[in-house]
Short mmCIF file of C-alpha atoms in Angstrom, two decimals:
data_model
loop_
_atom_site.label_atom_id
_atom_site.label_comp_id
_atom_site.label_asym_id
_atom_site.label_seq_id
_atom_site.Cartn_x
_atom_site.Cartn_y
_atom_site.Cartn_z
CA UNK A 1 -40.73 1.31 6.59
CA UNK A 2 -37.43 0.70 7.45
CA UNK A 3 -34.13 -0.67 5.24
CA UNK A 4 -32.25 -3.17 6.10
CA UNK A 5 -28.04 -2.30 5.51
CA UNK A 6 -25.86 -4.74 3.71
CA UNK A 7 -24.15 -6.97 6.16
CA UNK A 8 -20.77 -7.56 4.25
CA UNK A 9 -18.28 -5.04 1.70
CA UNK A 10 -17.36 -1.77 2.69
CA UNK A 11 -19.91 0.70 2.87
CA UNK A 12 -19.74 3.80 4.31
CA UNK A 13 -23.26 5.43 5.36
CA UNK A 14 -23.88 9.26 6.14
CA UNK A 15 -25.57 9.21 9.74
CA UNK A 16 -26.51 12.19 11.93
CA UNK A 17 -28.49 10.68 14.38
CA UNK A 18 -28.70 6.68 16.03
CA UNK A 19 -31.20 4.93 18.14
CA UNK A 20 -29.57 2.32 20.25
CA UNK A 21 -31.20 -0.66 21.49
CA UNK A 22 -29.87 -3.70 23.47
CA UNK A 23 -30.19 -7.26 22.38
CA UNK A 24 -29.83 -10.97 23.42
CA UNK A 25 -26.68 -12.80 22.97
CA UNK A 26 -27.97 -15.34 20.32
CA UNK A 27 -27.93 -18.91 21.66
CA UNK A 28 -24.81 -21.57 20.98
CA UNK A 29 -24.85 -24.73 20.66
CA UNK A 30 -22.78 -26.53 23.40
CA UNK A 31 -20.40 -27.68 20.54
CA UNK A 32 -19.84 -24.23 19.24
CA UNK A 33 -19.22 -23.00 22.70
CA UNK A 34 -16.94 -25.65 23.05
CA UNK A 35 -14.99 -25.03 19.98
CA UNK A 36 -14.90 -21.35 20.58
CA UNK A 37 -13.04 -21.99 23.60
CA UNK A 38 -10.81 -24.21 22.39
CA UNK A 39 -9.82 -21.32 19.55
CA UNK A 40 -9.88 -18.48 22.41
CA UNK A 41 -7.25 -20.83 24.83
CA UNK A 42 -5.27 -21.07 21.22
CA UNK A 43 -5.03 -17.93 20.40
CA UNK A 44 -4.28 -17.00 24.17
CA UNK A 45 -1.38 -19.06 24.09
CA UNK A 46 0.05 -17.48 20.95
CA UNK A 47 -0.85 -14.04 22.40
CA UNK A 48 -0.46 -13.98 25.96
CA UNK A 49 -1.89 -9.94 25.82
CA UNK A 50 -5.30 -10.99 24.60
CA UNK A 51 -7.65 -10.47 27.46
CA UNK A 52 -11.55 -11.37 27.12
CA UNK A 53 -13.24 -8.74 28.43
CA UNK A 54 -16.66 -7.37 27.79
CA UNK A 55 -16.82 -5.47 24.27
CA UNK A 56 -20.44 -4.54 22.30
CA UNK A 57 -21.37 -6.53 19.21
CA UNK A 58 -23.83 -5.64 16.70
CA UNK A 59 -26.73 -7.40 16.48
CA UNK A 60 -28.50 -5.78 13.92
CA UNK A 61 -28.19 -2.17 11.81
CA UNK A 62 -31.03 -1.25 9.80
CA UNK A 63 -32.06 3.02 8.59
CA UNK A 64 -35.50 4.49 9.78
CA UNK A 65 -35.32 7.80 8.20
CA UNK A 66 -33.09 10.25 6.39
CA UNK A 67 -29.33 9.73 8.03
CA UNK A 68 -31.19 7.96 11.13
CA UNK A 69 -29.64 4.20 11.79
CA UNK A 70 -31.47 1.44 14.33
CA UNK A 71 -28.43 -0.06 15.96
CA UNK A 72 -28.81 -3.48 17.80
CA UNK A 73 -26.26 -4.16 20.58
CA UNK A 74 -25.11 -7.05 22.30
CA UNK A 75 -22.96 -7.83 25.23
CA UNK A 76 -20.60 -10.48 24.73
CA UNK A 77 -16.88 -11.09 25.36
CA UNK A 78 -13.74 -10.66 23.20
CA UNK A 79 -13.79 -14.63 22.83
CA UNK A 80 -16.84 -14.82 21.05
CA UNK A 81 -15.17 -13.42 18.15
CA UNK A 82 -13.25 -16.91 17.42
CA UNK A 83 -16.96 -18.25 16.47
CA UNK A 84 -15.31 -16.41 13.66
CA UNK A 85 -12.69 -19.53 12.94
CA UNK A 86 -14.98 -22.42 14.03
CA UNK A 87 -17.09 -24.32 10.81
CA UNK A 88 -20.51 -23.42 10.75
CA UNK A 89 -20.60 -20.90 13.40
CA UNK A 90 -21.51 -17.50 13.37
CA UNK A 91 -20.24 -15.01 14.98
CA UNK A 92 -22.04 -11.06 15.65
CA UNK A 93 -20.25 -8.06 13.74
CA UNK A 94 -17.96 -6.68 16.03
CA UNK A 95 -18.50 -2.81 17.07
CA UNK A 96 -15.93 0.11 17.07
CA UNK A 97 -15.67 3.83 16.99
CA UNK A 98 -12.96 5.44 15.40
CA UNK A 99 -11.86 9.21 14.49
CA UNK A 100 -10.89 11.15 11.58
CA UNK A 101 -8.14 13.35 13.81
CA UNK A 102 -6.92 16.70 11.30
CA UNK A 103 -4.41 18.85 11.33
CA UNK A 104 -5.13 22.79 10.83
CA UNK A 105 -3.58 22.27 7.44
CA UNK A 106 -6.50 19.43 6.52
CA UNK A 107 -4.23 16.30 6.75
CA UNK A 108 -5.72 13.47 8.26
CA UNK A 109 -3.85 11.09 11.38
CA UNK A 110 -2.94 7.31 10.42
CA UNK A 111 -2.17 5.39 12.97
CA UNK A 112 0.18 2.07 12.89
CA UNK A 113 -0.98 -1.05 15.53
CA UNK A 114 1.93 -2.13 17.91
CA UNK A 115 3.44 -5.61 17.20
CA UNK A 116 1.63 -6.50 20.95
CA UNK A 117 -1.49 -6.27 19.75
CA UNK A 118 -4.03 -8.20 17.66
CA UNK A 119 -3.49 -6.75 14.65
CA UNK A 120 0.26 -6.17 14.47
CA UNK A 121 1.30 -3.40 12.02
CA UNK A 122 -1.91 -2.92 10.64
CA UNK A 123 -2.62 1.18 9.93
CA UNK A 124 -5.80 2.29 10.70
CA UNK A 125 -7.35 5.38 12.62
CA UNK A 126 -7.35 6.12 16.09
CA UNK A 127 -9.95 3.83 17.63
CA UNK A 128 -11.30 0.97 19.45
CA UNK A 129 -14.13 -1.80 20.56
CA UNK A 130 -17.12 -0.49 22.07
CA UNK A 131 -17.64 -1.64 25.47
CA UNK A 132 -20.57 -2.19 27.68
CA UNK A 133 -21.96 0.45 30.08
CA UNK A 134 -21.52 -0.42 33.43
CA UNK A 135 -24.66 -1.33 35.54
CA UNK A 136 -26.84 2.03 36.25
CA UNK A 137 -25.65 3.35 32.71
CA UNK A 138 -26.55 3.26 29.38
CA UNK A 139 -24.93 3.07 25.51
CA UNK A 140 -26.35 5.99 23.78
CA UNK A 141 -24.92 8.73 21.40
CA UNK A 142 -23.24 10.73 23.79
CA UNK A 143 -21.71 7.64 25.75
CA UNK A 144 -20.24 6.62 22.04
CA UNK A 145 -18.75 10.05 21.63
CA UNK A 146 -16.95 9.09 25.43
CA UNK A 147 -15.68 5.88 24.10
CA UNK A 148 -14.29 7.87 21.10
CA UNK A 149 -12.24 10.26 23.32
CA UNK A 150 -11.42 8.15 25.61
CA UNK A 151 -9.86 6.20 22.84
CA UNK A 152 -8.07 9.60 21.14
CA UNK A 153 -6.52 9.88 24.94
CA UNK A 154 -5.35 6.25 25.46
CA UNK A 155 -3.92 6.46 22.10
CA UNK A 156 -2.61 9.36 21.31
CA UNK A 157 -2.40 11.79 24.32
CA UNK A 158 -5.26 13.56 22.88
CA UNK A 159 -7.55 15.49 25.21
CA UNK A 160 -11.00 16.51 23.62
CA UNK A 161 -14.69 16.98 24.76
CA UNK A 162 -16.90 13.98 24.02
CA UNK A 163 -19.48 16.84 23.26
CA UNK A 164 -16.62 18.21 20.60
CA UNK A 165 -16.63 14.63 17.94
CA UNK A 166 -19.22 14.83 15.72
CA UNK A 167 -20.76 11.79 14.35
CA UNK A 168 -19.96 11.61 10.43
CA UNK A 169 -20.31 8.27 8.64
CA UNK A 170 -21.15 4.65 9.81
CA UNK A 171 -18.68 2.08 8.02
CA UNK A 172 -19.79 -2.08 7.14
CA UNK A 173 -17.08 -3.58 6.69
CA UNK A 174 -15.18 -7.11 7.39
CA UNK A 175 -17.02 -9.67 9.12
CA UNK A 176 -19.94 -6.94 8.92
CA UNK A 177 -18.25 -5.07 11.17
CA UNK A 178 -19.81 -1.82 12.35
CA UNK A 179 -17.67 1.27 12.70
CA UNK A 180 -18.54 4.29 13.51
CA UNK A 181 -16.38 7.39 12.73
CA UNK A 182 -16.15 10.80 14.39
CA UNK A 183 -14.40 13.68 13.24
CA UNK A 184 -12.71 15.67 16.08
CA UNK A 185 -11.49 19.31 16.14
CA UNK A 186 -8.17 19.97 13.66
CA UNK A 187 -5.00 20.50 16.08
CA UNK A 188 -1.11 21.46 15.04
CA UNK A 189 0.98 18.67 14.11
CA UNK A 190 3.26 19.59 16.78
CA UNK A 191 1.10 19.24 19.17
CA UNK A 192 -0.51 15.85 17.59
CA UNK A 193 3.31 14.59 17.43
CA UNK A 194 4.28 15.64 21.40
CA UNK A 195 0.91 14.43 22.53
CA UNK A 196 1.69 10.74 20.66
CA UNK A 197 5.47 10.78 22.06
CA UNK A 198 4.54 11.35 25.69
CA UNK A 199 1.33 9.05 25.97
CA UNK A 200 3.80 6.06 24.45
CA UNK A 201 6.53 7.48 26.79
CA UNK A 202 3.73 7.06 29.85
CA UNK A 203 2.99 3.58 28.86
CA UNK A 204 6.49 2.48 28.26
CA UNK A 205 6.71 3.89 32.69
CA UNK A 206 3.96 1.40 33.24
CA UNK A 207 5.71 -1.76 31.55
CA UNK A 208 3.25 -1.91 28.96
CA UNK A 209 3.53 -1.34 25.50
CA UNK A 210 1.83 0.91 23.44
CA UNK A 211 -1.40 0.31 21.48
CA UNK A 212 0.26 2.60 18.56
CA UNK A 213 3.70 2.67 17.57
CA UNK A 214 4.01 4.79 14.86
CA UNK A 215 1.60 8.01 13.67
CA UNK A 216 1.89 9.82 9.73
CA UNK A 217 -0.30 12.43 8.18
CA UNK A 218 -1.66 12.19 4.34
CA UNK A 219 -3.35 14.55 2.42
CA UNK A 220 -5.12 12.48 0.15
CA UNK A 221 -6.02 8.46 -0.08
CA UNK A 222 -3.01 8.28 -2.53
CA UNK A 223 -0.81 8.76 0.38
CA UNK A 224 -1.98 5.69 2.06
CA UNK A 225 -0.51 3.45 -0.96
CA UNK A 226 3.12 4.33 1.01
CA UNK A 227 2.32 2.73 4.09
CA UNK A 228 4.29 -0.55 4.31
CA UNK A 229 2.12 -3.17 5.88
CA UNK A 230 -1.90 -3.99 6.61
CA UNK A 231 -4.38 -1.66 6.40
CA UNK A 232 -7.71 -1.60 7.62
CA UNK A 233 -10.84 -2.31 5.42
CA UNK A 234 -12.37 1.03 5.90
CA UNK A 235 -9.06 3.26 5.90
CA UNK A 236 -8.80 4.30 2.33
CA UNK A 237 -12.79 4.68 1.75
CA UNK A 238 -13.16 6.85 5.14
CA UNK A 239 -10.13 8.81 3.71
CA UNK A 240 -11.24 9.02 -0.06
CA UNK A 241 -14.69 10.34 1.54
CA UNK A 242 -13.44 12.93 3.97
CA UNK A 243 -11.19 14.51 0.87
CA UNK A 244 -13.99 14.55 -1.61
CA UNK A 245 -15.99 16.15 0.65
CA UNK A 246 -13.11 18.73 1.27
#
């Protein structure tokens, strides 16, 4: 018998294991399509960075066993996320991994979004969309654990073993968005600091601006209350969980 998870709020669910299954793109009308685009060209022109490539929405999320979750994906594009502002549309969670970075003295890595991007100065953790395997490949658990370096690289400068994240708690959150959090190997804050300055440095070279502009370290959810700005849904409960199960 299996449980169907809550599809809105913040939850956070212990998970040591997940079966991954693709999925349809549900079918749109040809008015919602229509008024999709006409969001996606708006918010295009407002944002000239936003770029609709292919990302991984969840399609369904439901547990089979004891810390087991059924995850449903589907391939879609970035754009299908303004369903989101279009009356009586509805849009698919969106899909992320994310990671709970330490420090060897058990602080945990906030990270602060650049004003380029989507989500300007919101503080959240290291992290980003899932996107689709290319043809030949498939999502699975240990392709997730790639996206999830890969991200702590882009990001931060960080180099670590997909094989080295461990899977720790799935987040729902807004929208129903489906986040799944990784805890990677503690590392000095020096070298978390000169890791951050030279991957902004590198993109800077490029003529692009960084994902992240700013990094701090808490010790506790209370910390978070100091950070000036948005913060993402699942921040404080992933960081209130990871302390109290210090």
């Amino acid at each position: 018998m299996t449980e169907t998870l809550p599809p809105v709020g913040i939850d956070l669910f212990d998970v040591e294991r997940l079966l991954l299954t693709e999925a349809a793109e549900p079918p749109l009308s040809p008015h919602d399509a229509e008024a999709r685009d006409r969001v996606w060209d708006m918010a295009v022109r407002a944002n000239p960075t936003l770029f609709d490539g292919p990302v991984v929405a969840c399609e369904g999320l439901e547990r089979t066993g004891p810390r087991i979750l059924r995850l449903s994906w589907v391939r879609v594009t970035y754009r299908h996320y303004a369903l989101r502002r279009v009356p009586g549309a509805t849009a698919l969670p969106s899909l992320f991994v994310n990671v709970v970075q330490l420090t060897d003295d058990d602080r945990v890595l906030a990270a602060r979004m650049s004003p380029s991007t989507a989500a300007p100065g919101r503080w959240q953790l290291p992290g980003g969309s899932v996107e689709p395997p290319q043809d030949g490949a498939v999502l699975d658990e240990s392709a997730l654990a790639g996206q999830a370096a890969r991200e702590l690289a882009e990001e931060l400068g960080i180099s670590v073993a997909a094989e080295d994240l461990k899977l720790w708690v799935v987040t729902c959150g807004e929208n129903g968005s489906v986040g799944l959090t990784y805890l990677a190997p503690a590392l000095p804050e020096a070298t978390l600091r000169a890791d951050f300055t030279a991957a902004a440095a590198a993109e800077r070279i490029q003529g692009r601006e960084p994902e992240l502009d700013d990094i701090v370290l808490v010790r506790s959810p209370d910390e978070l209350a100091a950070l000036a700005g948005p913060h993402a849904d699942y921040l404080k409960p992933i960081v209130r969980r990871f302390f109290g199960c210090r």
